[in-house]
Coordinates of C-alpha atoms in Angstrom, one line a residue:
Chain A
M1 CA -0.1 0.0 -0.1
M2 CA 2.8 2.3 0.9
E3 CA 4.5 1.6 -2.4
L4 CA 1.2 2.0 -4.4
N5 CA 0.8 5.5 -2.9
L6 CA 4.4 6.4 -3.7
L7 CA 3.9 5.1 -7.2
I8 CA 0.5 7.2 -7.6
S9 CA 2.3 10.3 -6.1
M10 CA 5.1 9.9 -8.7
L11 CA 2.8 9.2 -11.6
D12 CA 1.0 12.5 -10.5
L13 CA 3.9 14.7 -10.7
V14 CA 4.9 13.3 -14.1
G15 CA 1.4 13.8 -15.4
V16 CA 1.4 17.4 -14.2
A17 CA 4.9 18.0 -15.7
V18 CA 3.7 16.7 -19.1
F19 CA 0.5 18.6 -19.2
A20 CA 2.3 21.7 -18.1
A21 CA 4.6 21.4 -21.0
S22 CA 1.6 20.9 -23.3
G23 CA 0.3 24.1 -21.9
S24 CA 3.5 26.0 -22.4
L25 CA 3.6 24.8 -26.0
V26 CA 0.2 26.3 -26.6
A27 CA 1.4 29.5 -25.0
S28 CA 4.4 29.6 -27.4
R29 CA 2.1 29.0 -30.4
K30 CA 0.2 32.0 -29.1
E31 CA 3.3 34.0 -28.5
M32 CA 2.6 34.9 -24.9
D33 CA 4.9 36.3 -22.5
I34 CA 6.7 34.3 -19.6
V35 CA 3.6 35.0 -17.1
G36 CA 1.2 33.7 -19.8
F37 CA 3.3 30.6 -20.2
T38 CA 3.3 30.1 -16.3
L39 CA -0.5 30.6 -16.2
M40 CA -1.1 28.2 -19.2
A41 CA 1.2 25.5 -17.8
T42 CA -0.5 25.8 -14.3
L43 CA -4.1 25.7 -15.8
T44 CA -3.3 22.7 -17.9
G45 CA -1.1 20.8 -15.4
I46 CA -3.4 21.1 -12.4
G47 CA -6.9 21.8 -13.8
G48 CA -8.0 18.3 -14.1
G49 CA -7.1 17.3 -10.8
T50 CA -8.4 20.4 -9.2
L51 CA -12.0 19.8 -10.7
R52 CA -11.9 16.2 -9.5
D53 CA -10.9 17.2 -5.9
L54 CA -13.6 19.8 -6.0
I55 CA -16.3 17.6 -6.9
L56 CA -15.2 14.9 -4.6
D57 CA -15.0 17.4 -1.8
R58 CA -11.4 16.5 -1.1
P59 CA -8.6 19.1 -0.1
V60 CA -7.4 20.4 -3.5
F61 CA -4.1 18.6 -3.9
W62 CA -1.8 21.7 -4.8
I63 CA -3.0 24.0 -1.8
T64 CA -0.5 22.9 0.9
D65 CA 2.1 20.5 -1.3
Q66 CA 4.1 23.2 -3.3
R67 CA 5.8 20.5 -5.5
Y68 CA 2.9 20.8 -8.1
L69 CA 3.2 24.5 -8.5
V70 CA 7.0 24.4 -8.6
V71 CA 6.8 21.7 -11.4
C72 CA 4.4 24.0 -13.4
F73 CA 6.4 27.1 -12.9
G74 CA 9.7 25.3 -13.7
V75 CA 8.2 23.7 -16.8
A76 CA 6.8 27.0 -18.1
V77 CA 10.3 28.8 -17.7
L78 CA 12.1 25.8 -19.3
V79 CA 9.8 25.7 -22.3
F80 CA 9.8 29.5 -22.7
F81 CA 13.5 29.5 -23.2
T82 CA 13.6 26.3 -25.1
A83 CA 10.3 25.8 -27.1
H84 CA 12.2 26.2 -30.5
K85 CA 13.8 23.0 -29.6
L86 CA 10.7 21.2 -28.2
Q87 CA 8.8 22.2 -31.3
K88 CA 11.1 20.2 -33.4
R89 CA 10.5 17.4 -30.8
Y90 CA 6.6 17.8 -31.1
V91 CA 6.1 14.3 -31.8
A92 CA 7.9 13.4 -28.6
L93 CA 5.6 15.5 -26.7
L94 CA 2.5 13.9 -28.2
W95 CA 3.9 10.7 -26.8
A96 CA 4.6 12.1 -23.3
D97 CA 1.2 13.5 -23.4
A98 CA -0.2 10.1 -24.1
V99 CA 1.5 8.9 -21.1
G100 CA 0.0 11.6 -19.0
L101 CA -3.4 11.2 -20.5
S102 CA -3.6 7.5 -19.4
A103 CA -1.8 7.9 -16.0
F104 CA -4.3 10.8 -15.2
G105 CA -7.3 8.6 -16.3
V106 CA -6.3 5.8 -14.1
M107 CA -5.5 8.1 -11.1
G108 CA -8.6 10.0 -11.4
A109 CA -10.7 6.7 -11.3
H110 CA -8.5 5.3 -8.5
I111 CA -8.9 8.4 -6.2
A112 CA -12.6 8.6 -7.0
M113 CA -13.3 5.0 -6.1
K114 CA -11.5 5.4 -2.9
S115 CA -13.5 8.4 -2.2
G116 CA -16.9 6.3 -2.5
A117 CA -17.9 7.3 -6.0
S118 CA -20.1 4.7 -7.8
P119 CA -18.3 2.7 -10.6
L120 CA -19.8 4.7 -13.3
A121 CA -18.8 8.0 -11.5
S122 CA -15.3 6.7 -11.0
I123 CA -14.9 6.2 -14.8
A124 CA -16.3 9.6 -15.3
F125 CA -13.8 11.1 -12.8
G126 CA -11.0 9.4 -14.6
V127 CA -12.0 10.9 -18.0
M128 CA -12.6 14.3 -16.3
T129 CA -9.1 14.3 -14.5
A130 CA -7.4 13.3 -17.9
T131 CA -9.2 15.6 -20.1
F132 CA -10.2 18.8 -18.3
G133 CA -6.9 20.4 -18.1
G134 CA -6.5 20.2 -21.9
L135 CA -10.0 21.4 -22.4
A136 CA -9.3 24.5 -20.3
R137 CA -6.0 25.1 -22.0
D138 CA -7.6 25.3 -25.3
I139 CA -10.5 27.4 -24.4
A140 CA -8.5 29.9 -22.4
A141 CA -6.2 30.2 -25.6
G142 CA -8.9 30.5 -28.0
E143 CA -7.9 27.3 -29.7
K144 CA -10.2 24.6 -31.3
P145 CA -11.2 22.4 -28.3
L146 CA -9.6 19.0 -28.1
L147 CA -13.0 17.1 -28.1
L148 CA -13.4 18.1 -31.7
Q149 CA -10.3 16.4 -33.1
P150 CA -10.8 13.1 -35.0
E151 CA -8.3 10.9 -33.6
V152 CA -9.1 8.8 -30.4
Y153 CA -8.3 10.9 -27.2
V154 CA -11.0 10.9 -24.7
T155 CA -11.5 7.3 -25.7
A156 CA -8.1 6.5 -24.5
A157 CA -8.7 8.0 -21.1
L158 CA -12.1 6.2 -21.0
F159 CA -10.4 2.9 -21.6
A160 CA -7.6 3.6 -19.1
A161 CA -10.2 4.3 -16.3
G162 CA -12.5 1.7 -17.3
S163 CA -10.1 -1.1 -17.5
Y164 CA -8.6 0.1 -14.1
L165 CA -12.0 -0.4 -12.5
G166 CA -12.6 -3.7 -14.3
L167 CA -9.3 -5.1 -13.2
T168 CA -9.7 -4.0 -9.7
Y169 CA -13.2 -5.3 -9.3
A170 CA -11.9 -8.6 -10.8
G171 CA -9.5 -8.8 -7.9
L172 CA -6.2 -7.8 -9.4
A173 CA -3.7 -6.2 -7.0
Q174 CA -3.9 -2.5 -7.5
V175 CA -0.2 -2.0 -8.4
F176 CA -0.7 -4.3 -11.5
A177 CA -4.2 -2.9 -12.2
V178 CA -2.5 0.6 -12.3
F179 CA 0.2 -0.4 -14.8
I180 CA -2.0 -2.5 -17.1
A181 CA -4.6 0.0 -17.2
I182 CA -2.1 2.9 -18.0
L183 CA -0.8 0.6 -20.7
V184 CA -4.1 0.0 -22.2
G185 CA -4.9 3.7 -22.4
F186 CA -1.4 4.5 -23.8
L187 CA -1.7 2.0 -26.5
I188 CA -4.9 3.1 -27.6
R189 CA -3.9 6.7 -27.9
A190 CA -0.7 5.4 -29.6
G191 CA -3.0 4.0 -32.2
G192 CA -4.5 7.4 -32.6
I193 CA -1.1 9.1 -32.9
A194 CA 0.6 6.8 -35.0
L195 CA -2.0 5.1 -37.0
G196 CA -4.7 7.7 -37.0
W197 CA -7.2 5.3 -35.1
A198 CA -10.8 7.0 -34.7
L199 CA -14.1 5.9 -34.1
P200 CA -16.8 6.4 -36.6
R201 CA -18.3 9.8 -36.5
Y202 CA -21.9 10.8 -36.6
K203 CA -22.4 11.8 -40.2
G204 CA -26.1 12.8 -40.1
R205 CA -27.2 10.7 -43.1
A206 CA -30.3 8.4 -42.6
G207 CA -29.9 4.7 -43.0
R208 CA -26.4 4.4 -42.1
D209 CA -25.3 1.0 -40.7
Y210 CA -23.0 1.2 -37.6
G211 CA -23.2 -2.6 -37.3
Chain B
M1 CA -43.0 16.6 1.9
M2 CA -42.5 12.9 0.9
E3 CA -44.3 13.8 -2.4
L4 CA -42.5 16.9 -2.9
N5 CA -39.2 15.1 -2.7
L6 CA -40.3 12.3 -5.3
L7 CA -41.7 15.2 -7.5
I8 CA -38.4 17.0 -7.5
S9 CA -36.4 13.8 -8.1
M10 CA -38.4 12.9 -11.1
L11 CA -38.2 16.4 -12.6
D12 CA -34.6 16.3 -12.0
L13 CA -34.1 13.2 -14.0
V14 CA -36.3 14.5 -16.7
G15 CA -34.3 17.7 -16.8
V16 CA -31.1 15.9 -17.0
A17 CA -32.5 13.7 -19.8
V18 CA -33.7 16.6 -21.8
F19 CA -30.4 18.5 -21.6
A20 CA -28.5 15.4 -22.3
A21 CA -30.4 15.2 -25.5
S22 CA -29.6 18.7 -26.3
G23 CA -25.7 18.1 -25.8
S24 CA -26.0 15.1 -27.9
L25 CA -27.6 17.0 -30.6
V26 CA -24.7 19.6 -30.7
A27 CA -22.4 16.5 -30.7
S28 CA -24.2 15.5 -33.8
R29 CA -24.0 18.8 -35.5
K30 CA -20.2 18.7 -34.8
E31 CA -20.1 15.1 -36.2
M32 CA -18.3 13.8 -33.1
D33 CA -17.9 10.0 -32.3
I34 CA -20.0 8.2 -29.8
V35 CA -17.4 9.0 -26.9
G36 CA -17.8 12.7 -27.8
F37 CA -21.6 12.2 -27.7
T38 CA -21.4 10.8 -24.2
L39 CA -19.2 13.5 -23.0
M40 CA -21.3 16.3 -24.4
A41 CA -24.5 14.7 -23.1
T42 CA -22.9 14.4 -19.5
L43 CA -21.5 17.8 -19.6
T44 CA -24.8 19.5 -20.7
G45 CA -26.9 17.2 -18.5
I46 CA -25.2 17.5 -15.1
G47 CA -23.2 20.7 -15.6
G48 CA -25.6 23.1 -14.0
G49 CA -26.5 20.8 -11.0
T50 CA -22.8 20.1 -10.4
L51 CA -21.7 23.8 -10.2
R52 CA -25.0 24.4 -8.0
D53 CA -23.8 21.7 -5.6
L54 CA -20.3 22.8 -5.5
I55 CA -21.1 26.3 -4.5
L56 CA -23.6 25.3 -2.0
D57 CA -21.0 22.9 -0.6
R58 CA -23.6 20.0 -0.9
P59 CA -22.4 16.4 -1.9
V60 CA -22.6 16.4 -5.9
F61 CA -25.7 14.8 -6.9
W62 CA -24.3 12.1 -9.4
I63 CA -21.5 10.7 -7.5
T64 CA -23.1 8.1 -5.6
D65 CA -26.5 7.9 -7.4
Q66 CA -25.8 6.3 -10.8
R67 CA -29.1 7.0 -12.3
Y68 CA -28.0 10.4 -13.6
L69 CA -24.9 9.1 -15.5
V70 CA -26.9 6.0 -16.8
V71 CA -29.5 8.5 -18.2
C72 CA -26.8 10.6 -19.8
F73 CA -25.0 7.7 -21.4
G74 CA -28.3 6.1 -22.6
V75 CA -29.5 9.3 -24.1
A76 CA -26.1 9.8 -25.9
V77 CA -26.2 6.4 -27.4
L78 CA -29.8 6.7 -28.4
V79 CA -29.3 10.1 -30.1
F80 CA -26.1 8.9 -31.9
F81 CA -28.1 6.2 -33.7
T82 CA -31.2 8.1 -34.2
A83 CA -30.2 11.8 -34.5
H84 CA -31.2 11.9 -38.2
K85 CA -34.8 11.3 -36.9
L86 CA -34.5 13.7 -34.0
Q87 CA -33.1 16.4 -36.3
K88 CA -36.4 16.3 -38.1
R89 CA -38.1 16.8 -35.0
Y90 CA -35.8 19.7 -33.7
V91 CA -38.8 21.7 -32.8
A92 CA -40.0 19.1 -30.5
L93 CA -36.6 19.1 -28.8
L94 CA -36.8 22.9 -28.3
W95 CA -39.9 22.5 -26.4
A96 CA -38.5 19.7 -24.3
D97 CA -35.8 22.0 -23.5
A98 CA -38.1 24.6 -22.5
V99 CA -39.5 22.2 -19.9
G100 CA -35.9 21.3 -18.7
L101 CA -34.9 24.9 -18.4
S102 CA -37.9 26.0 -16.2
A103 CA -37.7 22.7 -14.3
F104 CA -34.0 23.3 -13.5
G105 CA -34.5 27.0 -12.7
V106 CA -37.1 26.1 -10.0
M107 CA -35.2 23.2 -8.5
G108 CA -32.1 25.1 -8.4
A109 CA -33.8 27.9 -6.4
H110 CA -35.5 25.3 -4.1
I111 CA -32.2 23.5 -3.2
A112 CA -30.5 26.7 -2.7
M113 CA -33.1 28.1 -0.4
K114 CA -33.3 24.9 1.6
S115 CA -29.5 25.1 2.1
G116 CA -29.8 28.6 3.5
A117 CA -29.0 30.9 0.7
S118 CA -30.4 34.3 0.6
P119 CA -33.4 35.1 -1.6
L120 CA -31.3 36.9 -4.3
A121 CA -28.8 34.1 -4.2
S122 CA -31.4 31.4 -4.5
I123 CA -32.6 33.0 -7.7
A124 CA -29.0 33.1 -9.0
F125 CA -28.7 29.5 -8.1
G126 CA -31.9 28.8 -10.1
V127 CA -30.5 30.7 -13.2
M128 CA -27.2 29.0 -12.8
T129 CA -28.6 25.5 -12.6
A130 CA -30.8 25.9 -15.7
T131 CA -28.2 27.7 -18.0
F132 CA -24.6 26.6 -17.0
G133 CA -24.9 23.1 -18.7
G134 CA -26.0 24.7 -21.9
L135 CA -23.3 27.3 -21.6
A136 CA -20.6 24.7 -21.0
R137 CA -22.1 22.6 -24.0
D138 CA -21.6 25.7 -26.4
I139 CA -18.2 26.6 -25.2
A140 CA -16.9 23.0 -25.2
A141 CA -18.2 22.5 -28.8
G142 CA -16.9 25.9 -29.9
E143 CA -20.5 27.1 -30.8
K144 CA -21.8 30.6 -30.2
P145 CA -22.8 30.8 -26.5
L146 CA -26.5 30.7 -25.5
L147 CA -26.2 34.0 -23.9
L148 CA -25.9 35.9 -27.0
Q149 CA -29.3 34.7 -28.9
P150 CA -31.9 37.2 -29.2
E151 CA -34.9 35.4 -27.9
V152 CA -35.9 35.2 -24.0
Y153 CA -33.8 32.2 -22.7
V154 CA -31.9 33.2 -19.4
T155 CA -35.0 35.4 -18.7
A156 CA -37.4 32.3 -18.7
A157 CA -35.0 30.7 -16.1
L158 CA -35.0 33.9 -14.0
F159 CA -38.9 34.3 -14.0
A160 CA -39.1 30.3 -13.0
A161 CA -36.9 30.8 -10.1
G162 CA -38.1 34.2 -9.1
S163 CA -41.8 33.2 -9.2
Y164 CA -41.1 30.0 -7.1
L165 CA -39.4 32.1 -4.6
G166 CA -42.2 34.7 -4.6
L167 CA -44.8 32.1 -4.3
T168 CA -43.2 30.3 -1.6
Y169 CA -42.7 33.4 0.3
A170 CA -46.3 34.3 -0.2
G171 CA -47.1 31.0 1.7
L172 CA -48.2 28.7 -1.2
A173 CA -47.8 25.1 -0.6
Q174 CA -44.4 24.0 -2.3
V175 CA -46.0 21.5 -4.4
F176 CA -48.2 24.2 -6.1
A177 CA -45.5 26.7 -6.3
V178 CA -43.3 24.3 -8.1
F179 CA -45.8 23.6 -10.7
I180 CA -47.0 27.2 -11.2
A181 CA -43.2 28.5 -11.3
I182 CA -42.4 25.9 -13.9
L183 CA -45.4 26.8 -15.9
V184 CA -44.4 30.5 -15.9
G185 CA -41.0 29.8 -16.9
F186 CA -42.1 27.5 -19.8
L187 CA -44.7 30.0 -21.0
I188 CA -42.1 32.7 -21.3
R189 CA -39.7 30.5 -23.0
A190 CA -42.6 29.2 -25.2
G191 CA -43.2 33.0 -26.2
G192 CA -39.6 33.2 -27.1
I193 CA -39.7 30.0 -29.4
A194 CA -43.1 30.4 -30.9
L195 CA -43.5 34.3 -31.1
G196 CA -39.9 35.4 -31.1
W197 CA -40.4 37.2 -27.6
A198 CA -37.3 39.1 -26.9
L199 CA -36.3 41.9 -24.5
P200 CA -35.1 45.2 -25.8
R201 CA -31.4 44.9 -26.6
Y202 CA -28.9 47.6 -25.8
K203 CA -28.0 49.5 -29.0
G204 CA -25.3 51.9 -27.9
R205 CA -26.8 55.0 -29.3
A206 CA -27.4 57.9 -27.1
G207 CA -30.6 59.4 -26.3
R208 CA -32.8 56.3 -26.5
D209 CA -35.8 56.0 -24.7
Y210 CA -36.3 52.7 -22.7
G211 CA -39.2 54.3 -20.8
Chain C
M1 CA -7.5 43.5 12.9
M2 CA -11.1 44.8 13.0
E3 CA -10.0 47.8 10.9
L4 CA -8.1 45.4 8.5
N5 CA -11.3 43.2 8.1
L6 CA -13.4 46.4 7.4
L7 CA -10.8 47.6 4.7
I8 CA -10.8 44.1 3.2
S9 CA -14.6 44.1 3.1
M10 CA -14.8 47.4 1.6
L11 CA -12.0 46.8 -1.0
D12 CA -14.0 43.6 -1.9
L13 CA -17.2 45.4 -2.5
V14 CA -15.3 48.1 -4.8
G15 CA -13.5 45.3 -6.6
V16 CA -16.9 43.6 -7.3
A17 CA -18.5 46.8 -8.6
V18 CA -15.7 47.5 -10.8
F19 CA -15.6 44.1 -12.3
A20 CA -19.3 44.1 -12.7
A21 CA -19.1 47.3 -14.7
S22 CA -16.6 45.8 -17.0
G23 CA -18.7 42.7 -17.6
S24 CA -21.7 45.1 -18.2
L25 CA -19.7 47.0 -20.8
V26 CA -18.8 43.7 -22.7
A27 CA -22.7 43.0 -22.6
S28 CA -23.2 46.3 -24.1
R29 CA -20.6 45.6 -27.0
K30 CA -22.5 42.4 -27.6
E31 CA -25.9 44.4 -27.4
M32 CA -27.5 41.8 -25.0
D33 CA -30.7 42.6 -23.2
I34 CA -30.9 43.7 -19.5
V35 CA -30.8 40.0 -18.3
G36 CA -27.7 39.5 -20.2
F37 CA -26.2 42.5 -18.6
T38 CA -27.1 41.2 -15.3
L39 CA -25.6 37.8 -15.9
M40 CA -22.3 39.2 -17.4
A41 CA -22.0 41.6 -14.4
T42 CA -22.6 38.9 -11.8
L43 CA -20.3 36.4 -13.6
T44 CA -17.3 38.9 -13.8
G45 CA -18.1 40.5 -10.5
I46 CA -18.1 37.5 -8.3
G47 CA -16.4 34.8 -10.6
G48 CA -12.8 35.1 -9.3
G49 CA -13.7 35.1 -5.7
T50 CA -16.2 32.2 -6.2
L51 CA -13.4 30.0 -7.7
R52 CA -11.1 31.0 -4.9
D53 CA -13.6 30.1 -2.2
L54 CA -14.5 26.8 -3.8
I55 CA -10.9 25.6 -4.0
L56 CA -10.1 26.7 -0.6
D57 CA -13.2 25.0 0.6
R58 CA -14.6 28.2 2.3
P59 CA -18.3 29.2 2.3
V60 CA -18.7 31.0 -1.0
F61 CA -18.9 34.7 -0.1
W62 CA -22.1 35.8 -2.0
I63 CA -24.5 33.0 -0.7
T64 CA -25.7 34.6 2.5
D65 CA -24.4 38.2 2.2
Q66 CA -26.8 39.9 -0.3
R67 CA -24.7 43.0 -0.8
Y68 CA -22.5 41.3 -3.5
L69 CA -25.5 40.4 -5.8
V70 CA -27.2 43.7 -5.0
V71 CA -24.1 45.6 -6.2
C72 CA -23.8 43.5 -9.5
F73 CA -27.4 43.8 -10.3
G74 CA -27.4 47.6 -9.5
V75 CA -24.3 48.1 -11.7
A76 CA -25.8 46.1 -14.5
V77 CA -29.0 48.1 -14.7
L78 CA -27.0 51.5 -14.3
V79 CA -24.8 50.5 -17.2
F80 CA -27.5 49.2 -19.5
F81 CA -29.2 52.7 -19.2
T82 CA -26.0 54.8 -19.3
A83 CA -23.3 52.8 -21.2
H84 CA -23.3 55.3 -24.0
K85 CA -22.0 57.9 -21.5
L86 CA -19.5 55.2 -20.0
Q87 CA -18.1 54.2 -23.2
K88 CA -16.9 57.8 -23.8
R89 CA -15.3 57.1 -20.3
Y90 CA -13.9 54.0 -21.4
V91 CA -10.4 55.1 -20.4
A92 CA -11.8 56.0 -16.9
L93 CA -13.0 52.4 -16.5
L94 CA -9.8 50.8 -17.7
W95 CA -8.3 52.6 -14.5
A96 CA -11.0 51.6 -12.2
D97 CA -10.4 48.0 -13.6
A98 CA -6.9 48.4 -12.7
V99 CA -7.7 49.2 -9.1
G100 CA -10.0 46.1 -9.0
L101 CA -7.3 44.0 -10.6
S102 CA -4.6 44.8 -7.9
A103 CA -7.2 44.9 -5.0
F104 CA -8.5 41.3 -5.9
G105 CA -4.9 40.2 -6.5
V106 CA -4.0 41.3 -2.9
M107 CA -7.3 40.0 -1.3
G108 CA -7.0 36.5 -2.9
A109 CA -3.6 36.2 -1.6
H110 CA -4.5 37.4 1.9
I111 CA -7.6 35.0 2.1
A112 CA -5.6 32.0 1.0
M113 CA -2.7 32.6 3.2
K114 CA -5.1 33.0 6.1
S115 CA -6.6 29.7 5.0
G116 CA -3.5 27.8 5.2
A117 CA -2.3 27.8 1.7
S118 CA 1.3 27.6 1.0
P119 CA 3.2 30.9 -0.1
L120 CA 3.2 29.8 -3.8
A121 CA -0.3 28.7 -3.7
S122 CA -1.3 32.1 -2.1
I123 CA 0.1 33.8 -4.9
A124 CA -1.7 31.6 -7.3
F125 CA -4.9 32.3 -5.6
G126 CA -4.4 36.1 -5.8
V127 CA -3.9 35.8 -9.5
M128 CA -6.9 33.6 -10.0
T129 CA -9.1 35.8 -7.9
A130 CA -8.0 38.8 -9.8
T131 CA -8.2 37.3 -13.4
F132 CA -10.8 34.4 -13.4
G133 CA -13.9 36.7 -13.5
G134 CA -12.6 38.7 -16.6
L135 CA -11.6 35.4 -18.3
A136 CA -15.0 34.0 -17.8
R137 CA -16.6 37.2 -19.1
D138 CA -14.6 36.9 -22.2
I139 CA -15.4 33.3 -22.8
A140 CA -19.0 33.7 -22.1
A141 CA -19.4 36.5 -24.5
G142 CA -17.2 34.9 -27.3
E143 CA -14.6 37.6 -27.0
K144 CA -10.8 37.0 -27.4
P145 CA -9.5 36.1 -24.0
L146 CA -7.7 38.7 -21.8
L147 CA -4.8 36.3 -21.6
L148 CA -3.9 36.9 -25.2
Q149 CA -3.6 40.8 -24.9
P150 CA 0.2 42.1 -25.1
E151 CA 0.2 44.5 -22.3
V152 CA 0.8 43.5 -18.7
Y153 CA -2.3 42.3 -17.0
V154 CA -1.9 39.1 -15.4
T155 CA 1.7 40.3 -14.5
A156 CA 0.2 43.2 -12.5
A157 CA -2.0 40.7 -10.5
L158 CA 1.0 38.6 -9.9
F159 CA 3.0 41.5 -8.4
A160 CA 0.0 42.6 -6.4
A161 CA -0.1 39.2 -4.8
G162 CA 3.6 38.6 -4.7
S163 CA 4.5 41.8 -3.0
Y164 CA 1.7 41.4 -0.5
L165 CA 3.1 37.9 0.5
G166 CA 6.7 39.3 0.5
L167 CA 5.8 42.4 2.7
T168 CA 3.9 40.3 5.2
Y169 CA 6.7 37.7 5.6
A170 CA 9.0 40.7 6.0
G171 CA 6.9 41.6 9.1
L172 CA 5.1 44.7 7.8
A173 CA 1.8 45.3 9.5
Q174 CA -0.9 43.9 7.2
V175 CA -2.8 47.2 6.8
F176 CA 0.4 48.7 5.2
A177 CA 1.2 45.6 3.3
V178 CA -2.3 45.6 1.7
F179 CA -2.0 49.3 0.6
I180 CA 1.6 49.0 -0.7
A181 CA 1.0 45.7 -2.5
I182 CA -2.3 47.2 -4.2
L183 CA -0.2 50.4 -5.3
V184 CA 2.5 48.1 -6.7
G185 CA -0.1 46.1 -8.8
F186 CA -1.9 49.2 -9.9
L187 CA 1.3 51.2 -11.0
I188 CA 2.4 48.2 -13.0
R189 CA -1.1 47.9 -14.8
A190 CA -0.8 51.7 -15.2
G191 CA 2.4 51.3 -17.1
G192 CA 0.6 48.8 -19.2
I193 CA -2.3 51.2 -19.9
A194 CA -0.5 54.5 -20.3
L195 CA 2.9 53.5 -21.6
G196 CA 2.2 50.0 -23.3
W197 CA 4.5 48.2 -20.9
A198 CA 4.8 44.6 -22.0
L199 CA 7.1 41.7 -21.2
P200 CA 8.9 40.2 -24.2
R201 CA 6.7 37.7 -26.0
Y202 CA 7.9 34.3 -27.3
K203 CA 8.8 34.5 -30.9
G204 CA 9.5 31.0 -31.8
R205 CA 12.9 31.7 -33.5
A206 CA 15.9 29.8 -32.4
G207 CA 19.0 31.7 -31.1
R208 CA 17.2 34.5 -29.4
D209 CA 18.8 36.1 -26.4
Y210 CA 16.5 36.9 -23.6
G211 CA 19.4 37.9 -21.4

């Protein structure tokens, strides 16, 4: 249990850092100043977990533990001075973002389940934790929201959260359930990035066959 | 009192279902996949009540009671496979949405009053519960926000909440106050839909007479 | 201490009024009706403080104290009937907004510190309190978000909150720390308004020297 908590805590910081980097990269596309970078990094890095904690009525995780804000501020400064290099590595960031997406999906579901949320609600919390920061990032920067892109993204978070719930209810040790579920979410998102995986989209024509 | 609670609970589920349908229809206009439909249905269906419960510091209503999420998910799937039929019935949906708008306006005010909010704040909670889900829907989908449309909409929620407060303070039994206030809100919105009712809009010219 | 609380309370109402006026002016640019004015005034006036109180798990300030909503509604009605005069005084409003921005920046940090937030988090709360209402205003009205403008704005809130924290930790009496920190934030924003002060923006070219 000690080890699980340590694992969760480390995954959390990694997820915050990765999302802070994605917020900073959006700030660089919008040519913001360094304060704008910091705000976008923080909003994206801690947005999803903040909404999760608010709705679960838990103490919001970054109020007393300064590590999360330090990570966001540090990443923002780093990206501000090095984004021209990171942009050449945009593909690398997409992959790191995929890790953050599935890690947050699993952790959101784990924390919600521990807090007494129903199974369906726990999956909803996983998806919310994984996607809200990115949604807030896009809206604050006036970019086209994440939800509208064709490749699987929310779907990967859904599978990360859902498979964690499923494996835990099936009796698997939580440490293994965490790793397998993150892997499931990551592989689905990987299919979206590398192979253009996408679910069929609604087309509005009558008589289609979704099988 | 038992009956009032049952009534409130049923109106709540109806309101969630109607707003989930409107979120799903926006997802269909944006040609999202089924996961996008589910997310838009959930955001729209439970968004207003979630914000209300957060600000009132009540347990958020869908965390332990799975019916609300089941309704949102079910409506999303239903609309995904049948929206080409629903779109032909778009006018029918506008009317159902009008019921949801006034029901949520009354329930938001009722719950806030019970929780000890001031009269003015209770009206604000009614308007918030009725309109926030739709606002979140429009912003997440990148659509022109609700607030900017010319016909009465927020105004209908305001009258639903305000007349509920007024009738309750006047001593009317709550069951009757609920029905009359929903009717008031619905009729005002009906005027907006069917007759184009609109309040005078600010025009920015000097010397106008609003008298 | 009594006097500090009275001062904080008065600054709070002034800040709410000023931001309510800015929300109403955006409503006038969008030619909304009087209900739209009221909604925009309220969202802008109490948005930042509401998010602050939610995350700190404090009772949200306007639920029982009706003065805040009365101020928002009063300002909305006033601006609806007089905005053609106010718009000629748009520059005056910019300056009043600068007072609100720095006052909210200091008060957000003060309240967070009192509630046990870490120093970094307290600064984040100051910035959030000062800027979230305006961000919500711009998003709800479909305007280009505040964050993207070139002149210092968030930076002024950051300096207001940061200098309040610094002066308080340095042992200055809180009443003085409040005034000096508001002055610091106001002067920085004043430089943005009057002199076009702006931090260097990220330009995305390799090999730049930020010194």
